[in-house]
């Protein structure tokens, strides 16, 4: 056997590396993925993953929806379907979006396999290697991974407790333009942002839309958490204000069930054809089975009440997390206070490196995601994302308490390392 074949068959990574397309270099497992194996051990309190909590979803009801679907419409549900998505579901999606002020035509909706696929399609259509995508600082790790795979340059723009800062956006646009690079779109998560939990108020939404219109930059509004506000509804979607320049992404992952993998993009009519063709070339069509499951569920079940039950479940967990942070964390730490969604963002003193601290947290039986996962440039080493969506309130308390011990120890170790010898 020639030597090279032997190496190929043994999966020699260096040899394979040379055979990959250059874009494969950007395909690296996210920090979250590599954490999952450890964080999912039962003795660990995982404040790491953002997995929706299905304990509030009545499984008998889901079973009857599925049973009924197969018995009454199995031949359609188990067949290929439209590349753009099932027409009935596209109409129902417009009803769901109406809750956030959007008036849309089902013709402009493309059903995708989770909104993650929509992110992939948009990136595929818009990004040439070296193009710039502007995102919040920090931003959703799954979107950063997609942009990296398409060889975009990601530019982070300041986000404060009120979301993306419009003035910082203006400045970032002019600095990028001065370098001659093309900005393809602004990607943002206005509601209960992943990873910080912050909400962008209505006036900033309007200002950001104006800036992007003036500068001819598309806005990609990613909104999986918009209906998960605990105390009040979120402001109208940005897409409600601007139908021409906003690409809106929605998902049933957090409001129904992530395992069904149904999301969507609502696009300006001029973009529809390209997205549908791009989607067909990767998946032919979204699953009829899961689309029709969602469609029957929306038609026959009290889905608004179900979302209210999810909100109640998450709110209790959010409260448990904020109360225990208040009780246990050192005064030098600051954190966000989300009004909905899944996440709290914690900033620690700059000398702390949350990635290096992770093994100690695991020994203390708690996991989180280090802040650097949410930046394309290695920033955020002193921060961490804590998610409260999954564990019980008691486990959240236990986890935050254990983590506070690790943080305090790390802080005192760091400060004594800088003390002058007496
Ligand atoms: N966008 C954001 C901000 C997310 O947090 C997630 C999932 N965690 C997604 C998109 C992808 O969701 P899905 O593909 O399940 O719709």
Tab-separated table of N, CA and C in Angstrom, residues 178-334:
chain	number	residue	atom	x	y	z
A	178	UNK	N	-13.505	53.118	6.302
A	178	UNK	CA	-12.206	53.760	6.042
A	178	UNK	C	-11.155	52.736	5.607
A	179	UNK	N	-11.349	51.472	5.997
A	179	UNK	CA	-10.369	50.456	5.586
A	179	UNK	C	-10.712	49.863	4.214
A	180	UNK	N	-11.846	50.270	3.665
A	180	UNK	CA	-12.227	49.786	2.330
A	180	UNK	C	-12.962	48.451	2.337
A	181	UNK	N	-13.250	47.910	3.523
A	181	UNK	CA	-13.974	46.635	3.558
A	181	UNK	C	-15.466	46.840	3.392
A	182	UNK	N	-16.110	45.793	2.884
A	182	UNK	CA	-17.567	45.866	2.697
A	182	UNK	C	-18.263	45.332	3.942
A	183	UNK	N	-19.271	46.079	4.416
A	183	UNK	CA	-20.075	45.571	5.534
A	183	UNK	C	-21.304	44.903	4.922
A	184	UNK	N	-21.490	43.629	5.198
A	184	UNK	CA	-22.594	42.924	4.565
A	184	UNK	C	-23.886	43.019	5.367
A	185	UNK	N	-23.801	42.916	6.673
A	185	UNK	CA	-25.011	43.141	7.476
A	185	UNK	C	-24.660	43.352	8.941
A	186	UNK	N	-25.647	43.890	9.648
A	186	UNK	CA	-25.560	43.965	11.116
A	186	UNK	C	-26.384	42.808	11.637
A	187	UNK	N	-25.799	41.991	12.496
A	187	UNK	CA	-26.532	40.883	13.115
A	187	UNK	C	-26.769	41.243	14.573
A	188	UNK	N	-28.022	41.223	15.008
A	188	UNK	CA	-28.271	41.510	16.429
A	188	UNK	C	-29.469	40.743	16.964
A	189	UNK	N	-29.510	40.645	18.281
A	189	UNK	CA	-30.563	39.902	18.986
A	189	UNK	C	-31.217	40.900	19.946
A	190	UNK	N	-32.281	41.578	19.496
A	190	UNK	CA	-32.792	42.693	20.307
A	190	UNK	C	-33.482	42.260	21.603
A	191	UNK	N	-34.000	41.025	21.661
A	191	UNK	CA	-34.759	40.615	22.847
A	191	UNK	C	-34.021	39.580	23.680
A	192	UNK	N	-33.726	39.947	24.951
A	192	UNK	CA	-33.140	39.010	25.919
A	192	UNK	C	-31.956	38.310	25.264
A	193	UNK	N	-31.023	39.147	24.886
A	193	UNK	CA	-29.921	38.760	24.019
A	193	UNK	C	-29.160	37.550	24.563
A	194	UNK	N	-28.723	36.717	23.687
A	194	UNK	CA	-27.788	35.644	23.988
A	194	UNK	C	-26.394	36.187	23.639
A	195	UNK	N	-25.508	36.386	24.596
A	195	UNK	CA	-25.443	35.801	25.934
A	195	UNK	C	-25.772	36.732	27.110
A	196	UNK	N	-26.203	37.969	26.907
A	196	UNK	CA	-26.268	38.887	28.059
A	196	UNK	C	-27.652	39.022	28.678
A	197	UNK	N	-28.698	38.640	27.968
A	197	UNK	CA	-30.061	38.791	28.481
A	197	UNK	C	-30.626	40.200	28.342
A	198	UNK	N	-29.872	41.155	27.742
A	198	UNK	CA	-30.381	42.530	27.701
A	198	UNK	C	-31.417	42.720	26.594
A	199	UNK	N	-32.223	43.765	26.804
A	199	UNK	CA	-33.318	44.078	25.872
A	199	UNK	C	-33.051	45.443	25.248
A	200	UNK	N	-33.184	45.524	23.939
A	200	UNK	CA	-32.962	46.785	23.224
A	200	UNK	C	-34.265	47.597	23.248
A	201	UNK	N	-34.252	48.804	23.846
A	201	UNK	CA	-35.507	49.568	23.916
A	201	UNK	C	-35.932	50.116	22.546
A	202	UNK	N	-37.221	50.509	22.467
A	202	UNK	CA	-37.814	50.896	21.179
A	202	UNK	C	-37.049	52.049	20.519
A	203	UNK	N	-36.636	53.052	21.316
A	203	UNK	CA	-35.991	54.209	20.663
A	203	UNK	C	-34.657	53.816	20.027
A	204	UNK	N	-33.925	52.933	20.684
A	204	UNK	CA	-32.658	52.477	20.066
A	204	UNK	C	-32.930	51.649	18.808
A	205	UNK	N	-34.015	50.869	18.845
A	205	UNK	CA	-34.347	50.081	17.634
A	205	UNK	C	-34.512	51.020	16.447
A	206	UNK	N	-35.288	52.093	16.675
A	206	UNK	CA	-35.550	53.038	15.582
A	206	UNK	C	-34.253	53.673	15.101
A	207	UNK	N	-33.405	54.078	16.059
A	207	UNK	CA	-32.165	54.757	15.673
A	207	UNK	C	-31.241	53.819	14.880
A	208	UNK	N	-31.159	52.577	15.335
A	208	UNK	CA	-30.283	51.615	14.645
A	208	UNK	C	-30.817	51.339	13.235
A	209	UNK	N	-32.142	51.258	13.119
A	209	UNK	CA	-32.727	51.039	11.788
A	209	UNK	C	-32.405	52.212	10.867
A	210	UNK	N	-32.491	53.436	11.420
A	210	UNK	CA	-32.192	54.618	10.589
A	210	UNK	C	-30.743	54.592	10.125
A	211	UNK	N	-29.838	54.277	11.055
A	211	UNK	CA	-28.410	54.248	10.687
A	211	UNK	C	-28.192	53.236	9.560
A	212	UNK	N	-28.758	52.045	9.730
A	212	UNK	CA	-28.500	50.985	8.747
A	212	UNK	C	-29.140	51.308	7.398
A	213	UNK	N	-30.302	51.965	7.437
A	213	UNK	CA	-30.925	52.362	6.157
A	213	UNK	C	-30.047	53.379	5.440
A	214	UNK	N	-29.616	54.412	6.221
A	214	UNK	CA	-28.750	55.449	5.622
A	214	UNK	C	-27.489	54.840	5.023
A	215	UNK	N	-26.923	53.875	5.736
A	215	UNK	CA	-25.638	53.307	5.321
A	215	UNK	C	-25.803	52.110	4.386
A	216	UNK	N	-27.055	51.790	4.073
A	216	UNK	CA	-27.364	50.656	3.187
A	216	UNK	C	-26.739	49.357	3.686
A	217	UNK	N	-27.031	49.075	4.939
A	217	UNK	CA	-26.559	47.827	5.542
A	217	UNK	C	-27.794	47.045	5.989
A	218	UNK	N	-27.913	45.799	5.563
A	218	UNK	CA	-29.051	44.986	6.011
A	218	UNK	C	-28.956	44.732	7.513
A	219	UNK	N	-30.123	44.630	8.138
A	219	UNK	CA	-30.182	44.266	9.556
A	219	UNK	C	-30.695	42.830	9.633
A	220	UNK	N	-29.947	41.954	10.286
A	220	UNK	CA	-30.440	40.599	10.538
A	220	UNK	C	-30.889	40.562	12.000
A	221	UNK	N	-32.199	40.515	12.181
A	221	UNK	CA	-32.800	40.554	13.522
A	221	UNK	C	-33.105	39.120	13.948
A	222	UNK	N	-32.338	38.613	14.896
A	222	UNK	CA	-32.504	37.219	15.331
A	222	UNK	C	-33.346	37.250	16.613
A	223	UNK	N	-34.496	36.598	16.569
A	223	UNK	CA	-35.429	36.801	17.684
A	223	UNK	C	-36.015	35.499	18.250
A	224	UNK	N	-35.176	34.610	18.770
A	224	UNK	CA	-35.764	33.376	19.317
A	224	UNK	C	-36.403	33.549	20.695
A	225	UNK	N	-36.073	34.658	21.405
A	225	UNK	CA	-36.540	34.789	22.797
A	225	UNK	C	-37.623	35.853	22.984
A	226	UNK	N	-38.061	36.475	21.885
A	226	UNK	CA	-38.952	37.642	21.987
A	226	UNK	C	-40.227	37.395	22.779
A	227	UNK	N	-40.785	36.188	22.718
A	227	UNK	CA	-42.048	35.931	23.426
A	227	UNK	C	-41.807	35.447	24.847
A	228	UNK	N	-40.537	35.422	25.261
A	228	UNK	CA	-40.226	34.938	26.610
A	228	UNK	C	-39.915	36.082	27.573
A	229	UNK	N	-40.711	37.158	27.466
A	229	UNK	CA	-40.589	38.256	28.435
A	229	UNK	C	-41.363	37.885	29.693
A	230	UNK	N	-40.773	38.110	30.867
A	230	UNK	CA	-41.411	37.640	32.109
A	230	UNK	C	-42.429	38.629	32.670
A	231	UNK	N	-42.151	39.909	32.512
A	231	UNK	CA	-43.018	40.867	33.199
A	231	UNK	C	-43.854	41.693	32.239
A	232	UNK	N	-43.351	41.896	31.058
A	232	UNK	CA	-44.104	42.684	30.081
A	232	UNK	C	-43.700	42.208	28.688
A	233	UNK	N	-44.564	42.469	27.694
A	233	UNK	CA	-44.181	42.058	26.336
A	233	UNK	C	-42.975	42.873	25.864
A	234	UNK	N	-42.175	42.292	24.979
A	234	UNK	CA	-41.036	43.046	24.459
A	234	UNK	C	-41.543	44.099	23.465
A	235	UNK	N	-40.729	45.138	23.188
A	235	UNK	CA	-41.166	46.137	22.199
A	235	UNK	C	-41.392	45.475	20.836
A	236	UNK	N	-42.067	46.187	19.955
A	236	UNK	CA	-42.280	45.636	18.611
A	236	UNK	C	-40.958	45.236	17.964
A	237	UNK	N	-41.035	44.191	17.146
A	237	UNK	CA	-39.837	43.745	16.411
A	237	UNK	C	-39.349	44.871	15.497
A	238	UNK	N	-38.055	44.854	15.217
A	238	UNK	CA	-37.499	45.866	14.307
A	238	UNK	C	-38.120	45.705	12.916
A	239	UNK	N	-38.411	44.467	12.546
A	239	UNK	CA	-39.020	44.194	11.248
A	239	UNK	C	-40.388	44.871	11.115
A	240	UNK	N	-41.070	45.118	12.251
A	240	UNK	CA	-42.377	45.773	12.198
A	240	UNK	C	-42.232	47.198	11.683
A	241	UNK	N	-41.054	47.782	11.895
A	241	UNK	CA	-40.813	49.174	11.512
A	241	UNK	C	-40.190	49.302	10.136
A	242	UNK	N	-39.570	48.257	9.673
A	242	UNK	CA	-38.828	48.356	8.414
A	242	UNK	C	-38.942	47.033	7.652
A	243	UNK	N	-39.720	47.057	6.586
A	243	UNK	CA	-39.947	45.802	5.850
A	243	UNK	C	-38.905	45.592	4.754
A	244	UNK	N	-38.167	46.663	4.402
A	244	UNK	CA	-37.269	46.577	3.241
A	244	UNK	C	-35.851	46.183	3.616
A	245	UNK	N	-35.457	46.564	4.837
A	245	UNK	CA	-34.038	46.433	5.154
A	245	UNK	C	-33.751	45.420	6.261
A	246	UNK	N	-34.821	44.770	6.762
A	246	UNK	CA	-34.617	43.848	7.882
A	246	UNK	C	-34.906	42.416	7.444
A	247	UNK	N	-33.980	41.541	7.770
A	247	UNK	CA	-34.196	40.104	7.600
A	247	UNK	C	-34.463	39.583	9.005
A	248	UNK	N	-35.646	39.053	9.199
A	248	UNK	CA	-36.064	38.655	10.546
A	248	UNK	C	-35.958	37.137	10.681
A	249	UNK	N	-35.369	36.672	11.776
A	249	UNK	CA	-35.278	35.221	12.008
A	249	UNK	C	-36.100	34.840	13.235
A	250	UNK	N	-36.920	33.825	13.079
A	250	UNK	CA	-37.731	33.347	14.193
A	250	UNK	C	-37.520	31.857	14.389
A	251	UNK	N	-38.019	31.353	15.519
A	251	UNK	CA	-37.792	29.946	15.847
A	251	UNK	C	-38.862	29.451	16.804
A	252	UNK	N	-39.223	28.191	16.654
A	252	UNK	CA	-40.120	27.568	17.634
A	252	UNK	C	-39.336	26.805	18.707
A	253	UNK	N	-38.008	26.909	18.662
A	253	UNK	CA	-37.200	26.099	19.586
A	253	UNK	C	-37.465	26.432	21.046
A	254	UNK	N	-37.714	27.709	21.335
A	254	UNK	CA	-37.888	28.094	22.743
A	254	UNK	C	-39.350	28.225	23.125
A	255	UNK	N	-40.236	28.302	22.150
A	255	UNK	CA	-41.652	28.495	22.482
A	255	UNK	C	-42.456	27.198	22.340
A	256	UNK	N	-41.914	26.236	21.581
A	256	UNK	CA	-42.580	24.923	21.495
A	256	UNK	C	-41.552	23.851	21.848
A	257	UNK	N	-40.754	23.422	20.886
A	257	UNK	CA	-39.789	22.362	21.192
A	257	UNK	C	-38.609	22.424	20.222
A	258	UNK	N	-37.400	22.517	20.790
A	258	UNK	CA	-36.191	22.654	19.972
A	258	UNK	C	-35.934	21.418	19.110
A	259	UNK	N	-36.379	20.250	19.607
A	259	UNK	CA	-36.109	19.003	18.891
A	259	UNK	C	-36.857	18.907	17.567
A	260	UNK	N	-37.878	19.730	17.387
A	260	UNK	CA	-38.591	19.678	16.106
A	260	UNK	C	-37.814	20.409	15.013
A	261	UNK	N	-36.886	21.261	15.426
A	261	UNK	CA	-36.000	21.983	14.506
A	261	UNK	C	-36.792	22.774	13.449
A	262	UNK	N	-37.688	23.602	13.906
A	262	UNK	CA	-38.407	24.457	12.953
A	262	UNK	C	-38.163	25.929	13.310
A	263	UNK	N	-37.630	26.640	12.338
A	263	UNK	CA	-37.433	28.082	12.460
A	263	UNK	C	-37.845	28.715	11.149
A	264	UNK	N	-37.598	30.020	11.014
A	264	UNK	CA	-37.954	30.659	9.741
A	264	UNK	C	-37.191	31.962	9.536
A	265	UNK	N	-37.200	32.390	8.280
A	265	UNK	CA	-36.702	33.721	7.950
A	265	UNK	C	-37.842	34.463	7.262
A	266	UNK	N	-38.038	35.715	7.661
A	266	UNK	CA	-38.971	36.597	6.946
A	266	UNK	C	-38.096	37.615	6.239
A	267	UNK	N	-38.160	37.625	4.914
A	267	UNK	CA	-37.175	38.415	4.163
A	267	UNK	C	-37.856	39.445	3.269
A	268	UNK	N	-37.135	40.526	2.925
A	268	UNK	CA	-37.668	41.418	1.902
A	268	UNK	C	-37.900	40.596	0.630
A	269	UNK	N	-39.011	40.863	-0.117
A	269	UNK	CA	-39.363	39.998	-1.258
A	269	UNK	C	-38.215	39.776	-2.239
A	270	UNK	N	-37.336	40.791	-2.386
A	270	UNK	CA	-36.252	40.665	-3.377
A	270	UNK	C	-35.241	39.580	-3.002
A	271	UNK	N	-35.229	39.156	-1.744
A	271	UNK	CA	-34.228	38.159	-1.327
A	271	UNK	C	-34.756	36.731	-1.332
A	272	UNK	N	-36.087	36.613	-1.469
A	272	UNK	CA	-36.695	35.301	-1.224
A	272	UNK	C	-36.135	34.188	-2.122
A	273	UNK	N	-36.091	34.484	-3.414
A	273	UNK	CA	-35.720	33.446	-4.366
A	273	UNK	C	-34.339	32.855	-4.044
A	274	UNK	N	-33.389	33.751	-3.776
A	274	UNK	CA	-32.017	33.292	-3.490
A	274	UNK	C	-32.002	32.383	-2.253
A	275	UNK	N	-32.748	32.788	-1.220
A	275	UNK	CA	-32.743	31.985	0.015
A	275	UNK	C	-33.373	30.620	-0.209
A	276	UNK	N	-34.461	30.598	-0.966
A	276	UNK	CA	-35.137	29.312	-1.198
A	276	UNK	C	-34.208	28.385	-1.992
A	277	UNK	N	-33.574	28.930	-3.024
A	277	UNK	CA	-32.673	28.096	-3.835
A	277	UNK	C	-31.508	27.591	-2.977
A	278	UNK	N	-30.963	28.490	-2.153
A	278	UNK	CA	-29.849	28.083	-1.282
A	278	UNK	C	-30.304	26.987	-0.320
A	279	UNK	N	-31.507	27.125	0.206
A	279	UNK	CA	-31.997	26.135	1.164
A	279	UNK	C	-32.236	24.798	0.468
A	280	UNK	N	-32.841	24.858	-0.717
A	280	UNK	CA	-33.096	23.598	-1.447
A	280	UNK	C	-31.791	22.866	-1.726
A	281	UNK	N	-30.725	23.624	-2.004
A	281	UNK	CA	-29.482	22.926	-2.341
A	281	UNK	C	-28.870	22.275	-1.100
A	282	UNK	N	-29.231	22.739	0.089
A	282	UNK	CA	-28.678	22.026	1.251
A	282	UNK	C	-29.626	20.992	1.834
A	283	UNK	N	-30.930	21.233	1.838
A	283	UNK	CA	-31.820	20.259	2.494
A	283	UNK	C	-33.019	19.808	1.633
A	284	UNK	N	-33.099	20.231	0.409
A	284	UNK	CA	-34.264	19.991	-0.481
A	284	UNK	C	-35.506	20.694	0.048
A	285	UNK	N	-35.929	20.316	1.239
A	285	UNK	CA	-37.094	20.979	1.833
A	285	UNK	C	-37.031	20.758	3.334
A	286	UNK	N	-37.604	21.689	4.100
A	286	UNK	CA	-37.670	21.422	5.540
A	286	UNK	C	-38.613	20.247	5.801
A	287	UNK	N	-38.450	19.589	6.936
A	287	UNK	CA	-39.239	18.389	7.225
A	287	UNK	C	-40.738	18.682	7.269
A	288	UNK	N	-41.483	18.015	6.416
A	288	UNK	CA	-42.946	18.158	6.451
A	288	UNK	C	-43.497	17.659	7.773
A	289	UNK	N	-42.859	16.599	8.281
A	289	UNK	CA	-43.354	15.978	9.501
A	289	UNK	C	-43.327	16.969	10.673
A	290	UNK	N	-42.174	17.620	10.870
A	290	UNK	CA	-42.111	18.529	12.026
A	290	UNK	C	-42.881	19.823	11.749
A	291	UNK	N	-42.902	20.256	10.484
A	291	UNK	CA	-43.697	21.463	10.184
A	291	UNK	C	-45.171	21.222	10.468
A	292	UNK	N	-45.668	20.058	10.047
A	292	UNK	CA	-47.095	19.790	10.256
A	292	UNK	C	-47.403	19.519	11.724
A	293	UNK	N	-46.419	18.992	12.447
A	293	UNK	CA	-46.609	18.840	13.898
A	293	UNK	C	-46.837	20.219	14.521
A	294	UNK	N	-45.963	21.159	14.168
A	294	UNK	CA	-46.100	22.524	14.713
A	294	UNK	C	-47.424	23.130	14.250
A	295	UNK	N	-47.737	22.904	12.985
A	295	UNK	CA	-48.958	23.490	12.434
A	295	UNK	C	-50.198	22.975	13.173
A	296	UNK	N	-50.276	21.655	13.434
A	296	UNK	CA	-51.433	21.112	14.157
A	296	UNK	C	-51.451	21.636	15.589
A	297	UNK	N	-50.273	21.699	16.175
A	297	UNK	CA	-50.179	22.198	17.556
A	297	UNK	C	-50.707	23.640	17.635
A	298	UNK	N	-50.267	24.473	16.694
A	298	UNK	CA	-50.719	25.873	16.715
A	298	UNK	C	-52.227	25.966	16.453
A	299	UNK	N	-52.738	25.070	15.596
A	299	UNK	CA	-54.161	25.142	15.240
A	299	UNK	C	-55.056	24.652	16.379
A	300	UNK	N	-54.597	23.616	17.106
A	300	UNK	CA	-55.533	22.937	18.022
A	300	UNK	C	-55.206	23.082	19.505
A	301	UNK	N	-54.034	23.566	19.833
A	301	UNK	CA	-53.645	23.590	21.249
A	301	UNK	C	-53.519	25.039	21.752
A	302	UNK	N	-53.656	25.214	23.062
A	302	UNK	CA	-53.571	26.576	23.634
A	302	UNK	C	-52.111	27.052	23.711
A	303	UNK	N	-51.519	27.377	22.566
A	303	UNK	CA	-50.075	27.635	22.541
A	303	UNK	C	-49.686	28.911	23.278
A	304	UNK	N	-50.599	29.885	23.296
A	304	UNK	CA	-50.255	31.120	24.036
A	304	UNK	C	-50.133	30.812	25.530
A	305	UNK	N	-51.057	29.973	26.040
A	305	UNK	CA	-50.970	29.597	27.460
A	305	UNK	C	-49.704	28.802	27.731
A	306	UNK	N	-49.335	27.973	26.760
A	306	UNK	CA	-48.128	27.169	26.931
A	306	UNK	C	-46.893	28.072	27.032
A	307	UNK	N	-46.861	29.125	26.208
A	307	UNK	CA	-45.725	30.062	26.290
A	307	UNK	C	-45.736	30.744	27.663
A	308	UNK	N	-46.940	31.072	28.152
A	308	UNK	CA	-47.034	31.684	29.491
A	308	UNK	C	-46.490	30.726	30.556
A	309	UNK	N	-46.765	29.413	30.403
A	309	UNK	CA	-46.220	28.455	31.386
A	309	UNK	C	-44.698	28.399	31.308
A	310	UNK	N	-44.169	28.422	30.083
A	310	UNK	CA	-42.699	28.446	29.951
A	310	UNK	C	-42.143	29.691	30.650
A	311	UNK	N	-42.791	30.833	30.424
A	311	UNK	CA	-42.288	32.084	31.026
A	311	UNK	C	-42.284	31.973	32.546
A	312	UNK	N	-43.340	31.395	33.092
A	312	UNK	CA	-43.431	31.248	34.543
A	312	UNK	C	-42.261	30.394	35.055
A	313	UNK	N	-42.023	29.291	34.355
A	313	UNK	CA	-40.946	28.374	34.740
A	313	UNK	C	-39.567	29.070	34.694
A	314	UNK	N	-39.350	29.859	33.638
A	314	UNK	CA	-38.048	30.521	33.512
A	314	UNK	C	-37.915	31.683	34.505
A	315	UNK	N	-39.032	32.341	34.753
A	315	UNK	CA	-38.981	33.492	35.664
A	315	UNK	C	-38.540	33.059	37.075
A	316	UNK	N	-39.093	31.940	37.550
A	316	UNK	CA	-38.730	31.437	38.871
A	316	UNK	C	-37.223	31.131	38.909
A	317	UNK	N	-36.726	30.604	37.822
A	317	UNK	CA	-35.294	30.266	37.748
A	317	UNK	C	-34.433	31.524	37.652
A	318	UNK	N	-34.906	32.497	36.869
A	318	UNK	CA	-34.177	33.774	36.795
A	318	UNK	C	-34.077	34.389	38.194
A	319	UNK	N	-35.208	34.372	38.920
A	319	UNK	CA	-35.204	34.953	40.270
A	319	UNK	C	-34.216	34.212	41.174
A	320	UNK	N	-34.221	32.878	41.067
A	320	UNK	CA	-33.303	32.094	41.909
A	320	UNK	C	-31.861	32.471	41.591
A	321	UNK	N	-31.570	32.669	40.315
A	321	UNK	CA	-30.186	33.007	39.956
A	321	UNK	C	-29.816	34.400	40.450
A	322	UNK	N	-30.697	35.381	40.218
A	322	UNK	CA	-30.343	36.750	40.626
A	322	UNK	C	-30.227	36.847	42.145
A	323	UNK	N	-31.140	36.173	42.857
A	323	UNK	CA	-31.072	36.223	44.322
A	323	UNK	C	-29.786	35.578	44.832
A	324	UNK	N	-29.415	34.438	44.239
A	324	UNK	CA	-28.209	33.795	44.772
A	324	UNK	C	-26.933	34.526	44.345
A	325	UNK	N	-26.950	35.174	43.186
A	325	UNK	CA	-25.777	35.999	42.831
A	325	UNK	C	-25.620	37.116	43.860
A	326	UNK	N	-26.751	37.736	44.188
A	326	UNK	CA	-26.748	38.826	45.179
A	326	UNK	C	-26.198	38.327	46.515
A	327	UNK	N	-26.650	37.142	46.892
A	327	UNK	CA	-26.280	36.613	48.211
A	327	UNK	C	-24.808	36.151	48.272
A	328	UNK	N	-24.347	35.491	47.215
A	328	UNK	CA	-23.050	34.811	47.328
A	328	UNK	C	-21.887	35.477	46.602
A	329	UNK	N	-22.158	36.189	45.502
A	329	UNK	CA	-21.030	36.661	44.693
A	329	UNK	C	-20.338	37.862	45.346
A	330	UNK	N	-19.032	38.019	45.102
A	330	UNK	CA	-18.300	39.135	45.707
A	330	UNK	C	-18.731	40.477	45.099
A	331	UNK	N	-18.581	41.570	45.859
A	331	UNK	CA	-19.038	42.878	45.368
A	331	UNK	C	-18.333	43.316	44.080
A	332	UNK	N	-17.151	42.780	43.807
A	332	UNK	CA	-16.427	43.206	42.596
A	332	UNK	C	-17.061	42.654	41.320
A	333	UNK	N	-17.993	41.717	41.452
A	333	UNK	CA	-18.642	41.157	40.249
A	333	UNK	C	-19.885	41.983	39.911
A	334	UNK	N	-20.135	42.164	38.609
A	334	UNK	CA	-21.387	42.829	38.194
A	334	UNK	C	-22.082	41.944	37.167
